[in-house]
PDB file of C-alpha atoms in Angstrom:
ATOM      1  CA  MET G   1       5.282 -22.171  -1.645  1.00 94.00           C
ATOM      2  CA  ASP G   2       7.664 -24.743  -0.284  1.00 92.00           C
ATOM      3  CA  ALA G   3      11.347 -25.209  -1.223  1.00 92.00           C
ATOM      4  CA  ALA G   4      10.394 -28.503  -2.860  1.00 90.00           C
ATOM      5  CA  ASP G   5       8.210 -26.551  -5.369  1.00 93.00           C
ATOM      6  CA  VAL G   6      11.369 -24.637  -6.607  1.00 95.00           C
ATOM      7  CA  GLU G   7      14.037 -27.229  -5.703  1.00 93.00           C
ATOM      8  CA  SER G   8      15.834 -26.953  -9.017  1.00 95.00           C
ATOM      9  CA  ASP G   9      16.147 -23.156  -8.593  1.00 96.00           C
ATOM     10  CA  LEU G  10      17.890 -23.413  -5.173  1.00 97.00           C
ATOM     11  CA  VAL G  11      21.451 -24.373  -4.356  1.00 96.00           C
ATOM     12  CA  GLU G  12      20.455 -24.951  -0.726  1.00 96.00           C
ATOM     13  CA  VAL G  13      17.934 -24.035   1.938  1.00 97.00           C
ATOM     14  CA  LEU G  14      19.633 -21.840   4.506  1.00 98.00           C
ATOM     15  CA  PHE G  15      16.755 -21.414   6.960  1.00 98.00           C
ATOM     16  CA  THR G  16      13.491 -23.284   7.252  1.00 97.00           C
ATOM     17  CA  GLU G  17      10.173 -21.548   8.069  1.00 97.00           C
ATOM     18  CA  ALA G  18      10.352 -22.954  11.592  1.00 97.00           C
ATOM     19  CA  GLN G  19      13.828 -21.589  12.134  1.00 98.00           C
ATOM     20  CA  ILE G  20      12.778 -18.172  10.818  1.00 98.00           C
ATOM     21  CA  GLN G  21       9.667 -18.065  13.064  1.00 98.00           C
ATOM     22  CA  GLU G  22      11.793 -18.985  16.167  1.00 98.00           C
ATOM     23  CA  ARG G  23      14.412 -16.300  15.428  1.00 98.00           C
ATOM     24  CA  LEU G  24      11.809 -13.638  14.772  1.00 98.00           C
ATOM     25  CA  ALA G  25      10.194 -14.400  18.122  1.00 98.00           C
ATOM     26  CA  GLY G  26      13.585 -14.005  19.785  1.00 98.00           C
ATOM     27  CA  LEU G  27      14.207 -10.599  18.030  1.00 98.00           C
ATOM     28  CA  ALA G  28      10.737  -9.415  19.130  1.00 97.00           C
ATOM     29  CA  GLN G  29      11.547 -10.457  22.695  1.00 97.00           C
ATOM     30  CA  GLN G  30      14.858  -8.633  22.619  1.00 97.00           C
ATOM     31  CA  ILE G  31      13.316  -5.394  21.214  1.00 97.00           C
ATOM     32  CA  GLU G  32      10.494  -5.592  23.749  1.00 94.00           C
ATOM     33  CA  GLY G  33      13.038  -5.821  26.549  1.00 94.00           C
ATOM     34  CA  ASP G  34      14.904  -2.803  25.282  1.00 95.00           C
ATOM     35  CA  TYR G  35      11.847  -0.623  25.068  1.00 93.00           C
ATOM     36  CA  PRO G  36       9.854  -1.151  28.248  1.00 88.00           C
ATOM     37  CA  VAL G  37       6.331   0.418  28.300  1.00 86.00           C
ATOM     38  CA  THR G  38       6.296   3.434  30.564  1.00 79.00           C
ATOM     39  CA  ASP G  39       3.624   6.023  31.239  1.00 75.00           C
ATOM     40  CA  GLY G  40       3.806   8.985  29.021  1.00 69.00           C
ATOM     41  CA  GLU G  41       6.021   7.218  26.481  1.00 69.00           C
ATOM     42  CA  PRO G  42       4.656   6.736  22.998  1.00 66.00           C
ATOM     43  CA  ASP G  43       4.399   3.062  21.867  1.00 77.00           C
ATOM     44  CA  LEU G  44       7.227   1.665  19.883  1.00 90.00           C
ATOM     45  CA  LEU G  45       6.992   2.225  16.163  1.00 96.00           C
ATOM     46  CA  ILE G  46       8.366  -0.420  13.918  1.00 97.00           C
ATOM     47  CA  VAL G  47       8.975   0.746  10.243  1.00 98.00           C
ATOM     48  CA  GLY G  48       8.948  -1.987   7.587  1.00 97.00           C
ATOM     49  CA  ILE G  49      10.795  -1.562   4.334  1.00 94.00           C
ATOM     50  CA  LEU G  50       8.562  -2.570   1.423  1.00 92.00           C
ATOM     51  CA  ARG G  51       8.250  -4.995  -0.111  1.00 89.00           C
ATOM     52  CA  GLY G  52      10.815  -7.478   1.228  1.00 90.00           C
ATOM     53  CA  ALA G  53      10.126  -6.896   4.864  1.00 95.00           C
ATOM     54  CA  VAL G  54       6.419  -7.637   4.724  1.00 95.00           C
ATOM     55  CA  MET G  55       6.787 -11.247   5.956  1.00 96.00           C
ATOM     56  CA  VAL G  56       9.335 -10.267   8.613  1.00 97.00           C
ATOM     57  CA  MET G  57       7.121  -7.449   9.958  1.00 96.00           C
ATOM     58  CA  ALA G  58       3.993  -9.480  10.009  1.00 96.00           C
ATOM     59  CA  ASP G  59       5.462 -12.454  11.789  1.00 97.00           C
ATOM     60  CA  MET G  60       7.692 -10.427  14.148  1.00 97.00           C
ATOM     61  CA  ALA G  61       4.755  -8.062  15.080  1.00 96.00           C
ATOM     62  CA  ARG G  62       2.652 -11.070  16.063  1.00 96.00           C
ATOM     63  CA  ALA G  63       5.413 -12.279  18.358  1.00 97.00           C
ATOM     64  CA  PHE G  64       5.343  -9.107  20.463  1.00 95.00           C
ATOM     65  CA  SER G  65       3.286  -9.342  23.769  1.00 92.00           C
ATOM     66  CA  ARG G  66       2.523  -5.594  23.799  1.00 90.00           C
ATOM     67  CA  HIS G  67       1.093  -2.948  21.608  1.00 88.00           C
ATOM     68  CA  ILE G  68       3.273  -1.715  18.870  1.00 90.00           C
ATOM     69  CA  GLU G  69       2.598   0.629  16.010  1.00 94.00           C
ATOM     70  CA  MET G  70       3.572  -0.196  12.405  1.00 96.00           C
ATOM     71  CA  ASP G  71       4.266   1.995   9.406  1.00 98.00           C
ATOM     72  CA  TRP G  72       5.885   1.366   6.026  1.00 97.00           C
ATOM     73  CA  MET G  73       8.394   2.920   3.710  1.00 97.00           C
ATOM     74  CA  ALA G  74       9.183   1.896   0.156  1.00 94.00           C
ATOM     75  CA  VAL G  75      12.869   2.496  -0.619  1.00 87.00           C
ATOM     76  CA  SER G  76      14.752   1.190  -3.617  1.00 78.00           C
ATOM     77  CA  SER G  77      18.372   0.796  -4.600  1.00 72.00           C
ATOM     78  CA  TYR G  78      18.008  -2.274  -6.684  1.00 57.00           C
ATOM     79  CA  GLY G  79      15.848  -2.031  -9.763  1.00 53.00           C
ATOM     80  CA  SER G  80      15.346  -5.495 -11.227  1.00 51.00           C
ATOM     81  CA  GLY G  81      18.927  -6.862 -10.887  1.00 52.00           C
ATOM     82  CA  THR G  82      20.840  -8.733  -8.226  1.00 51.00           C
ATOM     83  CA  LYS G  83      23.189  -5.935  -7.183  1.00 56.00           C
ATOM     84  CA  SER G  84      22.377  -2.556  -5.634  1.00 55.00           C
ATOM     85  CA  SER G  85      22.351   0.373  -8.103  1.00 56.00           C
ATOM     86  CA  GLY G  86      23.927   2.668  -5.491  1.00 64.00           C
ATOM     87  CA  VAL G  87      21.142   5.258  -5.833  1.00 77.00           C
ATOM     88  CA  VAL G  88      18.528   5.383  -3.004  1.00 83.00           C
ATOM     89  CA  ARG G  89      15.001   6.484  -3.869  1.00 84.00           C
ATOM     90  CA  ILE G  90      11.966   6.863  -1.571  1.00 92.00           C
ATOM     91  CA  LEU G  91       8.966   5.426  -3.340  1.00 94.00           C
ATOM     92  CA  LYS G  92       6.565   5.724  -0.291  1.00 96.00           C
ATOM     93  CA  ASP G  93       7.293   7.740   2.826  1.00 97.00           C
ATOM     94  CA  LEU G  94       6.005   7.347   6.348  1.00 97.00           C
ATOM     95  CA  ASP G  95       2.413   8.223   7.250  1.00 97.00           C
ATOM     96  CA  THR G  96       3.325   8.714  10.941  1.00 95.00           C
ATOM     97  CA  ASP G  97       5.099  11.619  12.626  1.00 96.00           C
ATOM     98  CA  ILE G  98       8.107  10.061  14.404  1.00 97.00           C
ATOM     99  CA  SER G  99       9.035  13.134  16.508  1.00 95.00           C
ATOM    100  CA  GLY G 100       9.906  11.882  20.005  1.00 93.00           C
ATOM    101  CA  ARG G 101       9.213   8.200  19.049  1.00 94.00           C
ATOM    102  CA  HIS G 102      11.418   5.183  19.412  1.00 95.00           C
ATOM    103  CA  VAL G 103      11.692   3.811  15.908  1.00 97.00           C
ATOM    104  CA  VAL G 104      13.026   0.383  14.816  1.00 98.00           C
ATOM    105  CA  ILE G 105      13.568  -0.018  11.107  1.00 98.00           C
ATOM    106  CA  VAL G 106      12.772  -3.552  10.050  1.00 97.00           C
ATOM    107  CA  ASP G 107      14.295  -4.971   6.869  1.00 95.00           C
ATOM    108  CA  GLU G 108      14.645  -8.481   5.533  1.00 96.00           C
ATOM    109  CA  ILE G 109      18.347  -8.139   4.512  1.00 95.00           C
ATOM    110  CA  ILE G 110      21.273  -5.742   4.676  1.00 94.00           C
ATOM    111  CA  ASP G 111      23.504  -6.192   1.642  1.00 90.00           C
ATOM    112  CA  THR G 112      25.745  -3.230   0.940  1.00 89.00           C
ATOM    113  CA  GLY G 113      24.383  -1.107   3.772  1.00 91.00           C
ATOM    114  CA  LEU G 114      23.838   1.884   1.481  1.00 89.00           C
ATOM    115  CA  THR G 115      20.059   1.924   1.786  1.00 88.00           C
ATOM    116  CA  LEU G 116      19.953   1.441   5.540  1.00 91.00           C
ATOM    117  CA  SER G 117      22.765   3.976   6.193  1.00 92.00           C
ATOM    118  CA  TRP G 118      20.907   6.600   4.082  1.00 91.00           C
ATOM    119  CA  LEU G 119      17.545   5.698   5.661  1.00 94.00           C
ATOM    120  CA  THR G 120      18.856   5.930   9.270  1.00 95.00           C
ATOM    121  CA  SER G 121      20.240   9.377   8.496  1.00 94.00           C
ATOM    122  CA  ASN G 122      17.053  10.444   6.896  1.00 95.00           C
ATOM    123  CA  LEU G 123      14.777   9.251   9.775  1.00 97.00           C
ATOM    124  CA  SER G 124      17.198  10.668  12.426  1.00 97.00           C
ATOM    125  CA  SER G 125      16.743  14.133  10.899  1.00 97.00           C
ATOM    126  CA  ARG G 126      13.001  13.922  11.838  1.00 97.00           C
ATOM    127  CA  ASN G 127      13.629  14.230  15.611  1.00 97.00           C
ATOM    128  CA  PRO G 128      12.791  10.754  16.892  1.00 96.00           C
ATOM    129  CA  ALA G 129      13.746   9.605  20.396  1.00 94.00           C
ATOM    130  CA  SER G 130      15.929   6.947  18.816  1.00 96.00           C
ATOM    131  CA  VAL G 131      16.352   4.982  15.569  1.00 97.00           C
ATOM    132  CA  GLU G 132      17.602   1.401  15.531  1.00 98.00           C
ATOM    133  CA  ILE G 133      17.782  -1.211  12.798  1.00 98.00           C
ATOM    134  CA  CYS G 134      16.505  -4.837  12.891  1.00 98.00           C
ATOM    135  CA  THR G 135      17.235  -7.124  10.005  1.00 97.00           C
ATOM    136  CA  LEU G 136      16.563 -10.868   9.563  1.00 98.00           C
ATOM    137  CA  LEU G 137      19.743 -11.319   7.360  1.00 98.00           C
ATOM    138  CA  ARG G 138      23.020  -9.419   7.084  1.00 96.00           C
ATOM    139  CA  LYS G 139      25.898  -9.991   4.597  1.00 96.00           C
ATOM    140  CA  PRO G 140      28.987  -8.711   6.455  1.00 94.00           C
ATOM    141  CA  GLU G 141      31.210  -9.441   3.391  1.00 94.00           C
ATOM    142  CA  ALA G 142      29.081  -7.291   1.106  1.00 91.00           C
ATOM    143  CA  LEU G 143      28.877  -4.186   3.381  1.00 90.00           C
ATOM    144  CA  THR G 144      30.358  -1.066   1.735  1.00 91.00           C
ATOM    145  CA  MET G 145      28.839   1.506   4.092  1.00 88.00           C
ATOM    146  CA  PRO G 146      29.047   1.372   7.878  1.00 85.00           C
ATOM    147  CA  VAL G 147      25.699   0.519   9.351  1.00 92.00           C
ATOM    148  CA  ASP G 148      25.007   0.100  13.158  1.00 93.00           C
ATOM    149  CA  VAL G 149      22.605  -2.788  13.331  1.00 96.00           C
ATOM    150  CA  LYS G 150      21.303  -3.529  16.806  1.00 97.00           C
ATOM    151  CA  TYR G 151      19.167  -6.611  15.996  1.00 98.00           C
ATOM    152  CA  VAL G 152      20.357  -9.261  13.603  1.00 98.00           C
ATOM    153  CA  GLY G 153      18.725 -12.581  12.820  1.00 98.00           C
ATOM    154  CA  TRP G 154      21.639 -14.155  11.110  1.00 98.00           C
ATOM    155  CA  ASP G 155      24.829 -13.220   9.288  1.00 97.00           C
ATOM    156  CA  ILE G 156      25.099 -15.025   5.940  1.00 97.00           C
ATOM    157  CA  PRO G 157      27.609 -15.363   3.142  1.00 95.00           C
ATOM    158  CA  ASN G 158      27.614 -12.928   0.234  1.00 95.00           C
ATOM    159  CA  GLU G 159      25.343 -15.059  -1.978  1.00 94.00           C
ATOM    160  CA  PHE G 160      22.057 -14.273  -3.672  1.00 95.00           C
ATOM    161  CA  VAL G 161      19.244 -15.496  -1.434  1.00 97.00           C
ATOM    162  CA  VAL G 162      15.548 -15.729  -1.946  1.00 97.00           C
ATOM    163  CA  GLY G 163      12.417 -16.512  -0.050  1.00 97.00           C
ATOM    164  CA  TYR G 164      10.473 -15.167   2.902  1.00 97.00           C
ATOM    165  CA  GLY G 165      10.067 -11.793   1.246  1.00 95.00           C
ATOM    166  CA  LEU G 166      13.432 -11.844  -0.627  1.00 96.00           C
ATOM    167  CA  ASP G 167      12.884 -11.928  -4.397  1.00 94.00           C
ATOM    168  CA  TYR G 168      14.572 -12.141  -7.759  1.00 95.00           C
ATOM    169  CA  ARG G 169      12.488 -10.195 -10.323  1.00 93.00           C
ATOM    170  CA  GLU G 170       9.464 -10.343  -7.960  1.00 92.00           C
ATOM    171  CA  ARG G 171       9.602 -14.149  -7.783  1.00 95.00           C
ATOM    172  CA  TYR G 172      10.231 -16.343  -4.679  1.00 97.00           C
ATOM    173  CA  ARG G 173       8.881 -13.774  -2.187  1.00 95.00           C
ATOM    174  CA  ASN G 174       6.230 -16.306  -1.116  1.00 96.00           C
ATOM    175  CA  LEU G 175       8.755 -19.075  -0.542  1.00 97.00           C
ATOM    176  CA  ARG G 176       8.361 -20.097   3.157  1.00 96.00           C
ATOM    177  CA  ASP G 177      12.082 -20.858   3.582  1.00 97.00           C
ATOM    178  CA  ILE G 178      15.190 -18.822   2.730  1.00 98.00           C
ATOM    179  CA  GLY G 179      17.554 -20.379   0.173  1.00 97.00           C
ATOM    180  CA  THR G 180      20.531 -19.583  -2.024  1.00 97.00           C
ATOM    181  CA  LEU G 181      19.368 -19.023  -5.660  1.00 97.00           C
ATOM    182  CA  ALA G 182      21.045 -21.119  -8.211  1.00 96.00           C
ATOM    183  CA  PRO G 183      23.222 -19.097 -10.623  1.00 94.00           C
ATOM    184  CA  HIS G 184      21.502 -20.607 -13.686  1.00 95.00           C
ATOM    185  CA  VAL G 185      18.329 -18.704 -12.624  1.00 95.00           C
ATOM    186  CA  TYR G 186      19.898 -15.244 -12.831  1.00 90.00           C
ATOM    187  CA  SER G 187      22.915 -15.680 -15.210  1.00 86.00           C
TER     188      SER G 187
END
């Protein structure tokens, strides 16, 4: 779906599909440089947070020039609204043992930081070699929990955004661009 298909629902397009692809390739290159392949070291494990990070994970994974492993978690703190509920729930846990592994959590957006702060703590308790965070978008003004994010695509204003995996009531995830949702849609 293109932004033109939902033009009346958007205030503005923040990032086009081309800009997103270019930034994800840069993030993959940065991560690859930080985790060189060495004998005896397990491959890098990137952990996507369902459902929003599906687009980010797929496109970023294709930008790597080496083998990586992927796994998924489903974690919720939203429900169906536009603001975090403050309660983190694991809906689907990892299938992979992360002991001794370098883990990069991949998410599409960091809003309050509650979910990622909790998730980093949870995964760190499983004895990985390291745990880092990669996010396509971060809202610094919305952060209520300290979160150490190593890889950030863009910092954005504290506005409700959709597209490229980001949704409002399960709509707009398949929008190729990322845009600010018009208040008349969710008011």
